[in-house]
Structure formats: C-alpha cells, structure tokens
Amino acid sequence: MNTGHQHGRSGDRRGFDRRRFLTRAALGGATVVGASALGGLDAEAAFAEPMPSLDPAIARSTFAEGRISRVNGSVLEVKGSYGEQHLVQLTNATSVWKLRPTTADAIKPGDGLYARGVDMPDGTIAADAVWVNIVNILCTIRGIAKDRLHLSHGRHAVVGHLHAAHTTASYLGGAQTADLSRLRIGQSAQILGAWRPEDDGIDVARVTAGH
Amino acid sequence: MISLLSTLAPLLCGGLLAATGAGKLFGRQVARQAAGTVLVRLLGDGRRAARALRCVGAAELAVAAGLLAAPRAVASCGAAAVLGAGFLGYLGYAKATAPRSSCGCTAGEEGPIGWRSFTRAALVVAAGLAAPAADGTWWSAPAGRPVASAVLVLLAAAVLVVLFGGVDRLWLLPLRRARLRVFGHPLGGPAAGAPVAASVELLERSLAWQAASAVVRSGLLDHWDEDGWRILRYAGVHEGGQGARPVNVLFALDLAATVDNTPRPAVRVTVVDDATDEVVQVPLPTAAPRTLLPLAEPA
C-alpha cells in the first residue's frame, strides 16, 4: 500500500515536472495570430462528413466504429455495427475522449467507440484518437434539475447527467460556457455527450441551444 | 371512503382497460408497437406479436365491458384480477429477460418498461380484488355521496393520467416550468474563466490550428493552466529530414479567451520531440486568412 502511494507521488512529481518543462517550451513557441475557417479534430469531428483534407496524414487515416468486446492490454477488440471486427491498438500518443480527455484506463468492455488511426501491416489500427461512447443527438429539454436534464429524443425519454467541471453550453452559436442557467424547458438542443451503458443515460459534454 | 373506492373501482378499472384495449385493438401503429416488445422473441416474428397484442386488446375490452356492465359479478372481477396478474407476470418476465424492450401496454409509450407499467397492472389486480366487496354498483354510488364520488373520480383520473407516459406534456411540463419559476433555475449562472472546451473551440478556429494541422494527429491529450495561460497538448508526427518522428504539439492560449471575446486569437505553437524533448523547428505555413466578403447593406 505504502509503496503504491510512493509510486503515485513520484509519478505525480514526474508529471508535474514534465508539465513545467512543456509549459516553458510552449511559451517559447512562435505566435500565430488569426482565425481560420477549418474544422477541428475534436469530439464533434467524429461525426463530420469525410472531406478532402489539406493534410496528407489525415487523408491516410482510417476510421473504425463499434462496440468494444474485449480489452486486451492496449489492444481493443471492436465489433463493428456491420459485423466486421477491428483490432484497435492504443499508444501513449492516442487521445482518449470519454466525456473529457482521459486515459485508456477509462475504456471498458461494452463501451461504444469511434477511432481514427492508421492501418498497420499486421491488420490492426494504430489509433491516433478514440472517442468512447460518443453520442450527438437532437433533443427537446423536458425538465431541468440540479444534476440532470430530462430530455426527449424522438419519443424516447433520455436522462442527461450534468457534470459541473465538464458540461458546457453554447447559446445562439456563441462560445462554450459553463453557464447552464439559460437553458429552458421546451427548448430544442443538440446534445453531445458520452452514453452510459449501465443506465442508458448520457453524460452531457455540450448542450447547443439555438435560442 | 374505502367502500366508495371499491364501488367505483370497476368504473375506473373499466375505463383504464377500455382505453388501453381500444388502443391495442384498433391502433394503426400496433405493428410498430409490437416490434419493440419481448413478444417478438417469444412468438418468433413481428406479425404474430402484433396479432397477439391485438388479441390482448380485445380481451381488455371484453373485461372492461364486463366490469362496467356487471361490476359485482365474480366472473368480471375475477377476469380483471387474472388479466392484471397476467400483465404483472409478463412485465416481470420481459424486465428480467429483455430489460430494454418496451412493454407495448399503451400506444403512447415506447421506452423500456418502467414503474408506470407495473403500477397500472397492479391497479388492475387491486380493482379486480376490491370490486366484489363493494356495497353497490358504481352508477348508484353518486346518488348517495355525489361530492365524494366526483372528487374520487377526478383524483383517480389524475392518477391514471400520471400513469400514462404519453400525455406527460399535458401536465408534467407545465408543472416543471412552474417549479422553475417559483424556486428559480437550479443550474448555476456564469462561472469565472472559460471552460477548456471553449479554449479548444477557439484553437480549432484559429490560424495556428490550420498551420499545425499537418503535424497534429491526435485529439486533445492533456491540458493545464499556468500563469494566465492555458496549455493544450496534442500528439503528432513530424516528417522531417530524418524520417517521421513522434512529437508533442503544444498550444498556449490566453486563459480567458473564447470565440466571443477574441475574434483573432494569438496562439503560441511549439513542437517538441517526444523522445528527446528537443524543440523541433517546424515551418508553420500561415496562409493569409480568408478575407471576409462585404456584407450586403439593407436598403
């Protein structure tokens, strides 16, 4: 127990020192000023239409989706929605999104997954980014409570769980904010979040309300 | 009160069964309703499940007619209790073997089986058991105690409305809206600082992101705040003279900047070799930002 604790602390210290080093490096970088019209690679990009990219690396990417049937070390066995099988290899350069940027430890069998990566000669996909349980659905807000939104998606009732540190809202195309007090009952809202296999709810990452 | 309730039970239970039975027997969407239920698995295919659902609807209508016409007959009360017990058994079986299936009980409900379905079935059993103990028929009850009967029927009708998920919007939404008005909005107002998602959004709309897009491969790996800066770390691959090598791509932004308050964000971009921690000089092609076309002025 003690050893584990020591281990954890030295790990934290290494992480802390590494961050300080990277901060110094980051603040020494070249400054680029301006806005662009190009999209990103964040969670929302998992749903983006495939489009020709300026970047040859992205054009070489492959995409996998399905349910994780087994986690075998750093390899995820994924059963695709159309019966296909994928082996998704995670590396320490793979970003893992599950409501927030997290680590491979958060991935559990039974989770759904979207992965972007590169085909390897051995048939696996070396993942650059995986999005776990990501859902992006248009809902109507049917109720607002302290820690949850009651939503309806079509004729289905869905509970959206709110997380103070991670749930943001965007109103009328504005910047994302932690201010959720402008949500109204009866409003249509695009909900981006992580599906919860255990109770079929959604951990809400972002509420985009049009009005 | 109890005796009045048992006298009126056939009316209420008959009304409930008539409504759900008619929905199943004559409903246009019974096939779709049946498709989501455990009946499909039990009977082999959807058409048979729909037929079974219509038969159940006919049985409900028959029991409802019996309860309304002969409220104290053992046959009609017993049939209601047996029907309710059958529903409970079916719901228990469906919940245990296929928790995600819908119950098919009413036309308005498609979600998984919940407390409403069980409560409705239990009420049918209770009404079937209570009805024989009644003092008189339901149509003679209002003559003796008109006010109490009316109040009870209204109360029971309200309970039944709550038990039908499909009509939530009639009562639940106004109730929730009123609660927000009275007790205030439960969710917090503006918080200090921009959330990380806002910084990522700003970064992804920045020229710096466009310039670094040839290097970045991963999504957001890590982020932290220091001295008024927010550092966002991504993994990437730099194809330099010595072949491809893994790198960290670091972006530093103003902690408070968002797309609302910073139309032209200033982002510091650094590429650090992942193995050696050396800063890699990567040419960042800062193509001129798109010039905005002049907007049409309203006449």
Tab-separated table of C-alpha atoms in Angstrom, chain B:
chain	number	residue	atom	x	y	z
B	1	MET	CA	-64.009	6.175	1.661
B	2	ILE	CA	-62.643	2.648	1.163
B	3	SER	CA	-66.119	1.301	0.388
B	4	LEU	CA	-66.711	4.152	-2.065
B	5	LEU	CA	-63.374	3.382	-3.709
B	6	SER	CA	-64.248	-0.296	-4.107
B	7	THR	CA	-67.650	0.695	-5.502
B	8	LEU	CA	-66.054	2.999	-8.074
B	9	ALA	CA	-63.131	0.639	-8.807
B	10	PRO	CA	-64.960	-1.171	-11.671
B	11	LEU	CA	-65.643	2.176	-13.369
B	12	LEU	CA	-62.034	3.324	-13.082
B	13	CYS	CA	-60.506	-0.017	-13.973
B	14	GLY	CA	-63.022	-0.486	-16.808
B	15	GLY	CA	-62.146	2.949	-18.160
B	16	LEU	CA	-58.413	2.202	-17.999
B	17	LEU	CA	-58.792	-1.179	-19.715
B	18	ALA	CA	-61.150	0.247	-22.348
B	19	ALA	CA	-58.622	2.952	-23.238
B	20	THR	CA	-55.583	0.657	-23.456
B	21	GLY	CA	-57.566	-2.180	-25.059
B	22	ALA	CA	-59.022	0.048	-27.790
B	23	GLY	CA	-55.539	1.427	-28.438
B	24	LYS	CA	-54.169	-2.081	-28.965
B	25	LEU	CA	-57.122	-3.495	-30.929
B	26	PHE	CA	-57.756	-0.572	-33.280
B	27	GLY	CA	-54.443	1.318	-33.169
B	28	ARG	CA	-52.746	1.908	-36.507
B	29	GLN	CA	-49.260	1.538	-35.127
B	30	VAL	CA	-49.742	-1.743	-33.294
B	31	ALA	CA	-47.221	-3.485	-35.562
B	32	ARG	CA	-44.569	-0.893	-34.693
B	33	GLN	CA	-45.592	-1.030	-31.047
B	34	ALA	CA	-45.269	-4.825	-31.051
B	35	ALA	CA	-41.861	-4.729	-32.722
B	36	GLY	CA	-40.218	-3.315	-29.620
B	37	THR	CA	-41.659	-5.855	-27.192
B	38	VAL	CA	-40.397	-9.168	-25.902
B	39	LEU	CA	-43.368	-10.807	-27.710
B	40	VAL	CA	-41.378	-10.788	-30.940
B	41	ARG	CA	-38.811	-13.102	-29.400
B	42	LEU	CA	-41.448	-15.241	-27.704
B	43	LEU	CA	-43.577	-15.736	-30.803
B	44	GLY	CA	-40.937	-15.760	-33.475
B	45	ASP	CA	-41.933	-12.832	-35.674
B	46	GLY	CA	-43.372	-9.351	-35.559
B	47	ARG	CA	-46.630	-10.129	-37.332
B	48	ARG	CA	-47.573	-12.750	-34.757
B	49	ALA	CA	-46.559	-10.373	-31.971
B	50	ALA	CA	-48.861	-7.688	-33.407
B	51	ARG	CA	-51.698	-10.213	-33.647
B	52	ALA	CA	-51.099	-11.260	-30.029
B	53	LEU	CA	-51.160	-7.622	-28.984
B	54	ARG	CA	-54.496	-7.105	-30.754
B	55	CYS	CA	-55.904	-10.228	-29.021
B	56	VAL	CA	-54.811	-8.817	-25.651
B	57	GLY	CA	-56.530	-5.564	-26.619
B	58	ALA	CA	-59.755	-7.462	-27.382
B	59	ALA	CA	-59.521	-9.265	-24.040
B	60	GLU	CA	-59.034	-5.944	-22.245
B	61	LEU	CA	-62.098	-4.509	-23.977
B	62	ALA	CA	-64.166	-7.585	-23.029
B	63	VAL	CA	-63.084	-7.359	-19.366
B	64	ALA	CA	-63.764	-3.608	-19.412
B	65	ALA	CA	-67.276	-4.229	-20.773
B	66	GLY	CA	-67.841	-6.894	-18.104
B	67	LEU	CA	-66.655	-4.626	-15.297
B	68	LEU	CA	-68.787	-1.703	-16.471
B	69	ALA	CA	-71.944	-3.754	-17.102
B	70	ALA	CA	-71.759	-6.226	-14.210
B	71	PRO	CA	-69.434	-4.610	-11.678
B	72	ARG	CA	-70.122	-7.046	-8.861
B	73	ALA	CA	-70.156	-10.271	-10.866
B	74	VAL	CA	-67.421	-12.622	-9.750
B	75	ALA	CA	-66.703	-13.511	-13.381
B	76	SER	CA	-65.867	-9.946	-14.463
B	77	CYS	CA	-63.934	-9.096	-11.260
B	78	GLY	CA	-62.047	-12.381	-11.425
B	79	ALA	CA	-61.254	-11.827	-15.102
B	80	ALA	CA	-59.851	-8.366	-14.285
B	81	ALA	CA	-57.684	-9.751	-11.475
B	82	VAL	CA	-56.415	-12.585	-13.674
B	83	LEU	CA	-55.717	-10.166	-16.548
B	84	GLY	CA	-53.817	-7.846	-14.194
B	85	ALA	CA	-51.845	-10.749	-12.747
B	86	GLY	CA	-51.049	-11.873	-16.281
B	87	PHE	CA	-49.762	-8.370	-17.103
B	88	LEU	CA	-47.596	-8.379	-13.985
B	89	GLY	CA	-46.140	-11.754	-14.905
B	90	TYR	CA	-45.482	-10.645	-18.492
B	91	LEU	CA	-43.869	-7.387	-17.349
B	92	GLY	CA	-41.698	-9.212	-14.807
B	93	TYR	CA	-40.605	-11.719	-17.436
B	94	ALA	CA	-39.879	-9.001	-20.007
B	95	LYS	CA	-37.993	-6.868	-17.491
B	96	ALA	CA	-35.892	-9.834	-16.402
B	97	THR	CA	-35.065	-11.252	-19.831
B	98	ALA	CA	-35.062	-8.166	-22.070
B	99	PRO	CA	-34.745	-5.063	-19.876
B	100	ARG	CA	-34.540	-2.752	-22.872
B	101	SER	CA	-37.737	-3.977	-24.536
B	102	SER	CA	-40.820	-1.803	-24.401
B	103	CYS	CA	-43.996	-3.067	-22.775
B	104	GLY	CA	-46.451	-2.495	-25.603
B	105	CYS	CA	-49.090	-1.672	-22.996
B	106	THR	CA	-50.209	1.672	-24.412
B	107	ALA	CA	-49.826	3.348	-27.764
B	108	GLY	CA	-48.014	6.358	-26.346
B	109	GLU	CA	-45.165	4.540	-24.674
B	110	GLU	CA	-42.098	3.160	-26.366
B	111	GLY	CA	-39.449	3.389	-23.723
B	112	PRO	CA	-38.263	0.497	-21.608
B	113	ILE	CA	-40.667	-0.987	-19.064
B	114	GLY	CA	-40.836	1.240	-16.025
B	115	TRP	CA	-42.726	1.763	-12.794
B	116	ARG	CA	-45.751	3.111	-14.634
B	117	SER	CA	-46.433	-0.185	-16.404
B	118	PHE	CA	-46.097	-2.173	-13.178
B	119	THR	CA	-48.327	0.253	-11.271
B	120	ARG	CA	-51.035	0.084	-13.936
B	121	ALA	CA	-51.021	-3.732	-13.893
B	122	ALA	CA	-51.065	-3.789	-10.073
B	123	LEU	CA	-54.030	-1.400	-10.045
B	124	VAL	CA	-55.957	-3.710	-12.384
B	125	VAL	CA	-55.342	-6.603	-9.966
B	126	ALA	CA	-56.331	-4.460	-6.979
B	127	ALA	CA	-59.532	-3.281	-8.686
B	128	GLY	CA	-60.459	-6.862	-9.610
B	129	LEU	CA	-59.979	-7.970	-5.997
B	130	ALA	CA	-61.701	-4.952	-4.434
B	131	ALA	CA	-64.782	-4.810	-6.665
B	132	PRO	CA	-66.711	-7.785	-5.185
B	133	ALA	CA	-66.532	-6.128	-1.742
B	134	ALA	CA	-68.457	-3.083	-2.995
B	135	ASP	CA	-71.722	-2.032	-1.332
B	136	GLY	CA	-73.473	-1.216	-4.565
B	137	THR	CA	-72.933	-0.601	-8.258
B	138	TRP	CA	-70.780	2.291	-9.471
B	139	TRP	CA	-73.754	4.019	-11.083
B	140	SER	CA	-75.699	4.047	-7.814
B	141	ALA	CA	-72.787	5.475	-5.755
B	142	PRO	CA	-73.045	9.141	-6.883
B	143	ALA	CA	-76.682	9.263	-5.722
B	144	GLY	CA	-75.659	8.704	-2.106
B	145	ARG	CA	-72.406	10.710	-1.948
B	146	PRO	CA	-72.188	12.921	-5.033
B	147	VAL	CA	-69.358	15.228	-3.922
B	148	ALA	CA	-67.131	12.467	-2.567
B	149	SER	CA	-67.721	10.388	-5.706
B	150	ALA	CA	-66.868	13.261	-8.033
B	151	VAL	CA	-63.707	14.114	-6.079
B	152	LEU	CA	-62.619	10.494	-6.047
B	153	VAL	CA	-63.233	10.022	-9.773
B	154	LEU	CA	-61.278	13.218	-10.568
B	155	LEU	CA	-58.445	12.142	-8.272
B	156	ALA	CA	-58.335	8.676	-9.810
B	157	ALA	CA	-58.419	10.164	-13.308
B	158	ALA	CA	-55.427	12.362	-12.367
B	159	VAL	CA	-53.545	9.286	-11.129
B	160	LEU	CA	-54.323	7.464	-14.377
B	161	VAL	CA	-53.101	10.439	-16.431
B	162	VAL	CA	-49.822	10.334	-14.492
B	163	LEU	CA	-49.604	6.616	-15.224
B	164	PHE	CA	-49.717	7.258	-18.978
B	165	GLY	CA	-46.272	8.429	-20.082
B	166	GLY	CA	-47.571	9.619	-23.455
B	167	VAL	CA	-49.522	12.530	-22.031
B	168	ASP	CA	-46.659	13.948	-19.928
B	169	ARG	CA	-46.631	17.177	-21.871
B	170	LEU	CA	-50.145	17.967	-20.701
B	171	TRP	CA	-49.277	18.118	-17.022
B	172	LEU	CA	-45.605	17.426	-16.320
B	173	LEU	CA	-44.030	20.182	-18.404
B	174	PRO	CA	-46.265	22.991	-17.074
B	175	LEU	CA	-45.597	21.673	-13.560
B	176	ARG	CA	-41.828	21.695	-14.097
B	177	ARG	CA	-41.955	25.163	-15.671
B	178	ALA	CA	-43.927	26.441	-12.701
B	179	ARG	CA	-41.378	24.908	-10.328
B	180	LEU	CA	-38.529	26.714	-12.119
B	181	ARG	CA	-40.455	29.979	-11.873
B	182	VAL	CA	-41.130	29.547	-8.172
B	183	PHE	CA	-37.821	28.117	-6.995
B	184	GLY	CA	-35.563	29.644	-9.622
B	185	HIS	CA	-33.291	27.971	-12.142
B	186	PRO	CA	-31.374	25.148	-10.466
B	187	LEU	CA	-28.319	25.469	-12.679
B	188	GLY	CA	-25.564	27.936	-11.903
B	189	GLY	CA	-25.006	31.162	-13.742
B	190	PRO	CA	-21.820	32.398	-15.396
B	191	ALA	CA	-18.697	30.939	-13.827
B	192	ALA	CA	-15.292	32.583	-13.716
B	193	GLY	CA	-12.954	31.690	-16.555
B	194	ALA	CA	-13.516	29.913	-19.814
B	195	PRO	CA	-14.008	26.136	-19.787
B	196	VAL	CA	-11.397	24.028	-21.550
B	197	ALA	CA	-13.921	23.216	-24.272
B	198	ALA	CA	-14.119	26.945	-25.076
B	199	SER	CA	-10.327	27.143	-25.435
B	200	VAL	CA	-10.337	24.080	-27.694
B	201	GLU	CA	-13.120	25.618	-29.765
B	202	LEU	CA	-11.124	28.833	-30.117
B	203	LEU	CA	-7.966	26.909	-31.014
B	204	GLU	CA	-9.733	24.879	-33.668
B	205	ARG	CA	-10.958	28.040	-35.339
B	206	SER	CA	-7.537	29.683	-35.209
B	207	LEU	CA	-4.959	30.159	-37.903
B	208	ALA	CA	-2.451	28.415	-35.616
B	209	TRP	CA	-4.501	25.221	-35.769
B	210	GLN	CA	-4.629	25.438	-39.535
B	211	ALA	CA	-0.877	25.964	-39.665
B	212	ALA	CA	-0.166	22.999	-37.371
B	213	SER	CA	-2.705	20.665	-38.950
B	214	ALA	CA	-0.013	18.881	-40.953
B	215	VAL	CA	1.646	17.790	-37.711
B	216	VAL	CA	-1.226	17.136	-35.284
B	217	ARG	CA	-2.622	13.583	-35.305
B	218	SER	CA	-4.429	13.035	-32.004
B	219	GLY	CA	-7.322	14.731	-30.277
B	220	LEU	CA	-6.682	16.732	-27.107
B	221	LEU	CA	-4.352	14.669	-24.904
B	222	ASP	CA	-3.793	16.884	-21.908
B	223	HIS	CA	-4.364	20.435	-20.734
B	224	TRP	CA	-3.333	22.594	-17.816
B	225	ASP	CA	-3.318	26.246	-16.777
B	226	GLU	CA	-0.272	28.219	-15.721
B	227	ASP	CA	0.362	31.948	-15.260
B	228	GLY	CA	-2.736	33.032	-17.138
B	229	TRP	CA	-2.018	30.639	-19.983
B	230	ARG	CA	-3.871	27.508	-20.951
B	231	ILE	CA	-1.626	24.862	-22.452
B	232	LEU	CA	-3.220	22.261	-24.740
B	233	ARG	CA	-1.146	19.205	-25.651
B	234	TYR	CA	-1.676	17.085	-28.748
B	235	ALA	CA	0.348	14.237	-30.212
B	236	GLY	CA	1.576	14.453	-33.763
B	237	VAL	CA	4.050	13.182	-36.303
B	238	HIS	CA	6.716	15.374	-37.803
B	239	GLU	CA	8.032	14.228	-41.152
B	240	GLY	CA	11.435	15.827	-41.152
B	241	GLY	CA	14.739	15.078	-42.782
B	242	GLN	CA	15.364	12.035	-40.530
B	243	GLY	CA	12.033	10.409	-41.316
B	244	ALA	CA	8.821	10.599	-39.317
B	245	ARG	CA	9.137	11.070	-35.565
B	246	PRO	CA	6.542	11.348	-32.836
B	247	VAL	CA	6.178	14.821	-31.371
B	248	ASN	CA	4.111	16.725	-28.856
B	249	VAL	CA	2.345	19.746	-30.289
B	250	LEU	CA	1.760	22.394	-27.623
B	251	PHE	CA	-0.587	25.321	-27.988
B	252	ALA	CA	-0.609	28.156	-25.452
B	253	LEU	CA	-3.639	30.454	-25.318
B	254	ASP	CA	-4.898	33.215	-23.087
B	255	LEU	CA	-6.838	31.535	-20.268
B	256	ALA	CA	-9.881	33.761	-20.672
B	257	ALA	CA	-10.022	33.922	-24.470
B	258	THR	CA	-13.060	32.469	-26.260
B	259	VAL	CA	-14.527	32.870	-29.730
B	260	ASP	CA	-16.841	35.516	-28.256
B	261	ASN	CA	-14.186	37.867	-26.934
B	262	THR	CA	-11.243	37.074	-29.237
B	263	PRO	CA	-12.027	37.133	-32.940
B	264	ARG	CA	-8.320	36.942	-33.876
B	265	PRO	CA	-6.690	34.685	-31.289
B	266	ALA	CA	-2.930	34.798	-30.705
B	267	VAL	CA	-1.765	31.235	-30.179
B	268	ARG	CA	1.773	30.111	-29.418
B	269	VAL	CA	2.672	26.882	-31.169
B	270	THR	CA	5.568	24.643	-30.179
B	271	VAL	CA	6.531	21.222	-31.439
B	272	VAL	CA	8.607	19.100	-29.037
B	273	ASP	CA	10.181	15.779	-29.951
B	274	ASP	CA	8.507	13.085	-27.831
B	275	ALA	CA	11.679	11.022	-27.346
B	276	THR	CA	14.391	13.637	-26.914
B	277	ASP	CA	12.335	16.619	-25.636
B	278	GLU	CA	14.069	18.854	-28.182
B	279	VAL	CA	12.068	21.671	-29.680
B	280	VAL	CA	11.572	20.870	-33.347
B	281	GLN	CA	11.550	23.794	-35.738
B	282	VAL	CA	8.534	23.217	-37.924
B	283	PRO	CA	7.711	25.747	-40.614
B	284	LEU	CA	4.162	26.846	-39.973
B	285	PRO	CA	2.602	27.855	-43.269
B	286	THR	CA	0.477	30.772	-42.183
B	287	ALA	CA	-1.595	31.208	-45.260
B	288	ALA	CA	-3.367	34.528	-45.355
B	289	PRO	CA	-6.672	34.260	-43.529
B	290	ARG	CA	-9.709	34.325	-45.735
B	291	THR	CA	-10.814	37.857	-46.357
B	292	LEU	CA	-14.401	38.442	-45.457
B	293	LEU	CA	-16.667	39.442	-48.279
B	294	PRO	CA	-18.515	42.682	-47.659
B	295	LEU	CA	-21.997	42.048	-46.334
B	296	ALA	CA	-24.966	43.356	-48.243
B	297	GLU	CA	-26.286	46.504	-46.598
B	298	PRO	CA	-30.021	46.542	-46.091
B	299	ALA	CA	-31.573	49.172	-48.312
